[in-house]
Coordinates of C-alpha atoms and ligand atoms in Angstrom, one line a residue:
X15 CA 43.4 45.1 -87.7
X16 CA 42.8 43.3 -84.5
X17 CA 43.9 39.8 -83.6
X18 CA 41.2 39.6 -80.9
X19 CA 38.7 36.8 -81.1
X20 CA 36.0 39.0 -79.6
X21 CA 36.0 42.7 -79.0
X22 CA 33.5 45.1 -77.4
X23 CA 33.8 48.7 -78.3
X24 CA 32.1 51.5 -76.4
X25 CA 29.0 49.6 -75.5
X26 CA 26.0 51.7 -74.4
X27 CA 22.9 49.9 -73.5
X28 CA 19.5 51.0 -72.1
X29 CA 16.7 49.1 -70.4
X30 CA 13.8 51.4 -71.4
X31 CA 14.7 54.9 -70.3
X32 CA 17.4 53.6 -67.9
X33 CA 21.0 53.4 -69.1
X34 CA 22.8 50.3 -67.9
X35 CA 26.1 50.5 -69.9
X36 CA 27.9 53.8 -70.4
X37 CA 30.9 52.6 -72.4
X38 CA 32.3 49.1 -72.0
X39 CA 35.4 48.1 -73.9
X40 CA 36.7 44.5 -73.7
X41 CA 38.9 42.2 -75.7
X42 CA 39.4 38.5 -75.7
X43 CA 42.3 37.0 -77.5
X44 CA 42.3 33.5 -79.0
X45 CA 42.8 30.9 -76.2
X46 CA 42.6 33.6 -73.5
X47 CA 40.5 33.7 -70.4
X48 CA 39.1 37.1 -69.4
X49 CA 37.6 37.7 -66.0
X50 CA 34.8 40.2 -66.0
X51 CA 34.6 41.7 -62.5
X52 CA 32.5 44.3 -60.6
X53 CA 30.1 44.6 -57.7
X54 CA 26.5 43.6 -58.1
X55 CA 24.5 45.6 -60.6
X56 CA 27.5 47.1 -62.4
X57 CA 26.6 45.6 -65.8
X58 CA 28.4 42.3 -66.1
X59 CA 25.3 40.3 -67.2
X60 CA 24.3 43.1 -69.5
X61 CA 27.7 43.1 -71.1
X62 CA 27.6 39.3 -71.6
X63 CA 24.1 39.5 -73.1
X64 CA 25.2 42.3 -75.4
X65 CA 28.2 40.2 -76.6
X66 CA 25.9 37.3 -77.3
X67 CA 23.7 39.8 -79.2
X68 CA 20.7 39.1 -76.9
X69 CA 20.6 42.7 -75.9
X70 CA 20.0 45.6 -78.3
X71 CA 22.7 48.3 -78.3
X72 CA 22.2 52.1 -78.3
X73 CA 25.8 52.7 -79.2
X74 CA 29.0 50.7 -79.7
X75 CA 30.2 47.7 -81.6
X76 CA 30.6 44.0 -81.1
X77 CA 33.3 42.2 -83.1
X78 CA 33.8 38.4 -83.4
X79 CA 36.6 36.8 -85.3
X80 CA 37.3 40.0 -87.2
X81 CA 33.7 40.5 -88.2
X82 CA 31.3 43.2 -87.0
X83 CA 28.4 41.3 -85.5
X84 CA 26.6 44.3 -84.0
X85 CA 23.6 43.8 -86.2
X86 CA 23.3 40.0 -85.9
X87 CA 20.6 38.3 -84.0
X88 CA 21.7 36.0 -81.1
X89 CA 21.2 32.7 -83.0
X90 CA 23.6 33.9 -85.7
X91 CA 26.2 35.0 -83.0
X92 CA 25.8 31.5 -81.5
X93 CA 26.4 29.9 -84.8
X94 CA 29.6 31.9 -85.3
X95 CA 30.9 30.3 -82.2
X96 CA 29.8 32.2 -79.1
X97 CA 28.6 29.7 -76.5
X98 CA 26.7 31.1 -73.4
X99 CA 26.3 29.4 -70.1
X100 CA 23.7 31.8 -68.7
X101 CA 23.2 32.9 -65.1
X102 CA 20.6 30.5 -63.6
X103 CA 21.5 27.6 -65.9
X104 CA 18.3 27.6 -67.9
X105 CA 18.1 24.0 -69.2
X106 CA 14.8 22.6 -70.6
X107 CA 13.4 21.2 -67.3
X108 CA 11.1 18.6 -68.9
X109 CA 13.6 17.2 -71.4
X110 CA 16.1 14.5 -70.4
X111 CA 19.7 15.3 -70.0
X112 CA 20.6 13.7 -73.3
X113 CA 17.7 15.5 -75.1
X114 CA 19.0 18.8 -73.7
X115 CA 22.4 18.1 -75.0
X116 CA 21.3 16.9 -78.4
X117 CA 19.0 19.9 -78.8
X118 CA 22.0 22.2 -78.7
X119 CA 24.3 20.1 -81.0
X120 CA 26.2 21.6 -83.8
X121 CA 28.9 19.9 -85.8
X122 CA 32.4 19.9 -84.4
X123 CA 34.7 18.1 -82.0
X124 CA 32.3 18.3 -79.0
X125 CA 30.0 15.4 -79.6
X126 CA 27.5 13.8 -77.1
X127 CA 30.1 11.1 -76.3
X128 CA 32.8 13.7 -75.6
X129 CA 30.6 15.8 -73.4
X130 CA 29.5 12.7 -71.5
X131 CA 33.2 11.8 -71.2
X132 CA 34.0 15.3 -69.9
X133 CA 31.1 15.2 -67.4
X134 CA 30.5 11.5 -66.6
X135 CA 27.6 12.6 -64.4
X136 CA 25.7 13.6 -67.6
X137 CA 26.1 10.0 -68.9
X138 CA 24.9 8.6 -65.5
X139 CA 21.9 10.8 -65.6
X140 CA 21.3 10.5 -69.3
X141 CA 17.6 9.6 -69.1
X142 CA 16.6 11.8 -66.2
X143 CA 14.7 15.0 -66.8
X144 CA 16.8 18.1 -66.2
X145 CA 14.3 19.1 -63.5
X146 CA 15.4 16.2 -61.3
X147 CA 19.1 17.1 -61.3
X148 CA 21.0 18.6 -58.5
X149 CA 22.2 22.2 -58.8
X150 CA 25.7 21.0 -59.7
X151 CA 24.5 18.6 -62.3
X152 CA 22.3 21.3 -63.8
X153 CA 25.4 23.5 -64.1
X154 CA 27.3 20.7 -65.8
X155 CA 24.4 20.3 -68.1
X156 CA 24.4 24.0 -68.9
X157 CA 28.1 23.9 -69.7
X158 CA 27.6 20.6 -71.6
X159 CA 24.9 22.3 -73.7
X160 CA 27.1 25.2 -74.5
X161 CA 30.0 22.8 -75.5
X162 CA 27.6 20.9 -77.8
X163 CA 27.3 24.1 -79.9
X164 CA 31.1 23.8 -80.5
X165 CA 31.9 27.3 -79.5
X166 CA 35.2 29.1 -80.0
X167 CA 34.4 31.4 -77.1
X168 CA 32.6 30.1 -74.0
X169 CA 30.9 32.7 -71.8
X170 CA 30.2 31.7 -68.3
X171 CA 27.9 33.9 -66.1
X172 CA 28.2 33.0 -62.4
X173 CA 28.7 29.3 -63.2
X174 CA 29.5 28.3 -59.6
X175 CA 26.9 30.4 -57.8
X176 CA 24.9 28.6 -55.1
X177 CA 26.8 25.3 -55.4
X178 CA 28.3 23.2 -52.7
X179 CA 32.1 23.7 -52.4
X180 CA 32.9 20.2 -53.6
X181 CA 30.8 20.6 -56.8
X182 CA 32.2 24.1 -57.2
X183 CA 35.7 22.6 -57.3
X184 CA 34.6 20.1 -60.0
X185 CA 33.2 23.0 -62.1
X186 CA 36.4 25.0 -61.7
X187 CA 38.5 22.0 -62.7
X188 CA 36.4 21.6 -65.8
X189 CA 36.8 25.2 -66.7
X190 CA 40.5 24.9 -66.2
X191 CA 40.6 21.9 -68.6
X192 CA 38.7 23.8 -71.2
X193 CA 41.2 26.6 -71.0
X194 CA 44.1 24.2 -71.3
X195 CA 42.3 22.7 -74.3
X196 CA 42.6 26.1 -76.0
X197 CA 39.0 27.4 -75.7
X198 CA 38.7 31.2 -75.2
X199 CA 36.7 32.1 -72.1
X200 CA 34.9 35.1 -70.7
X201 CA 34.0 34.4 -67.0
X202 CA 32.0 36.2 -64.5
X203 CA 32.2 34.8 -61.0
X204 CA 32.4 36.0 -57.4
X205 CA 35.0 33.4 -56.3
X206 CA 38.1 35.4 -57.2
X207 CA 40.4 32.9 -55.6
X208 CA 39.4 30.3 -58.2
X209 CA 38.8 32.7 -61.1
X210 CA 42.0 34.8 -61.0
X211 CA 44.5 32.0 -61.3
X212 CA 42.8 31.0 -64.5
X213 CA 42.5 34.5 -66.0
X214 CA 45.0 36.0 -68.4
X215 CA 43.4 39.4 -68.0
X216 CA 40.7 41.2 -66.0
X217 CA 38.2 43.9 -66.8
X218 CA 36.4 45.7 -64.0
X219 CA 33.0 47.3 -64.5
X220 CA 31.9 50.2 -62.3
X221 CA 28.4 51.6 -62.9
X222 CA 28.2 50.4 -66.5
X223 CA 31.7 51.4 -67.5
X224 CA 34.9 49.4 -67.9
X225 CA 37.2 51.3 -65.6
X226 CA 40.1 49.0 -65.2
X227 CA 42.0 46.6 -67.4
X228 CA 45.0 44.5 -66.4
X229 CA 46.4 41.1 -65.5
X230 CA 45.4 39.4 -62.3
X231 CA 48.9 40.2 -60.9
X232 CA 48.2 43.9 -61.6
X233 CA 45.1 43.8 -59.3
X234 CA 46.4 45.6 -56.3
X235 CA 44.6 45.6 -52.9
X236 CA 43.7 49.3 -53.6
X237 CA 42.0 48.4 -56.9
X238 CA 40.2 45.5 -55.3
X239 CA 39.1 47.6 -52.4
X240 CA 38.0 50.5 -54.6
X241 CA 36.1 48.6 -57.3
X242 CA 35.2 45.2 -55.8
X243 CA 34.7 46.2 -52.2
X244 CA 37.1 43.5 -50.9
Ligands
ATP305 P1 24.7 41.0 -60.7 O1 26.1 40.7 -60.2 O2 23.8 41.5 -59.6 O3 24.1 40.0 -61.6 P2 25.6 42.6 -63.0 O4 26.9 43.3 -62.8 O5 25.5 41.4 -63.8 O6 24.9 42.4 -61.5 P3 23.5 43.7 -64.6 O7 22.5 42.6 -64.3 O8 24.0 43.7 -66.0 O9 24.6 43.8 -63.5 O10 22.7 45.1 -64.3 C1 23.2 46.3 -64.7 C2 22.2 47.4 -64.4 O11 21.1 47.2 -65.3 C3 21.6 47.3 -63.0 O12 21.4 48.6 -62.5 C4 20.3 46.6 -63.2 O13 19.4 47.0 -62.2 C5 19.9 47.0 -64.5 N1 19.1 46.0 -65.2 C6 19.5 44.7 -65.5 N2 18.5 44.0 -66.1 C7 17.5 44.9 -66.3 C8 16.2 44.8 -66.9 N3 15.8 43.6 -67.5 N4 15.4 45.9 -66.8 C9 15.8 47.0 -66.3 N5 17.0 47.2 -65.7 C10 17.8 46.1 -65.7

């Protein structure tokens, strides 16, 4: 029996007739941060969407907390404790910051007050609509929304993409604090210099397959060059 909090086994996924995942295996232990790496189009977002049960599977299994959740719809997976910060942020543009946060709320230690304390900017902007926020503030709101669901696993898909360096730093600091607070993380991000120091392990995807598993210190220049084009 596994001690993993989340486990993906042999994922195969199609978009119509086109196969996107050809066998993805991945495991996230409690309190662990896993970096999901790979060049553009290799299947990172598809893997994340499959874990969150937003994407139908052709073959494979998704486990969470010792339970087979392959057949569950995404809202049930979210309820079990998988919180997603999706690529592109996706907040409700016409709702205020606080309305966005409250709409996501589920019982647990992450309350509106705690999220506002964690990201003071969200308290300062409480009554503004999400549409009027800067990119960095929208990203904080997207993370805040996911925290309001009181997840046990937080999944971040390109959380720092397109942000100014100073805001990016703030987001990485926040992610580091969440890790230290014991939250399990699955993170996709292009900024390896920030991501790798935070990661306990890495999984590299190449053409829809997990082709390399290891710790950040195992990532040799050859592996980086071969799979990440660095
Ligand atoms: P990126 O870093 O560019 O976001 P990624 O590693 O997250 O890439 P995915 O977005 O998961 O990769 O894409 C994996 C493959 O599936 C790609 O070949 C992509 O073109 C294809 N794909 C993704 N979404 C769809 C879709 N909705 N319909 C058809 N094909 C898709």
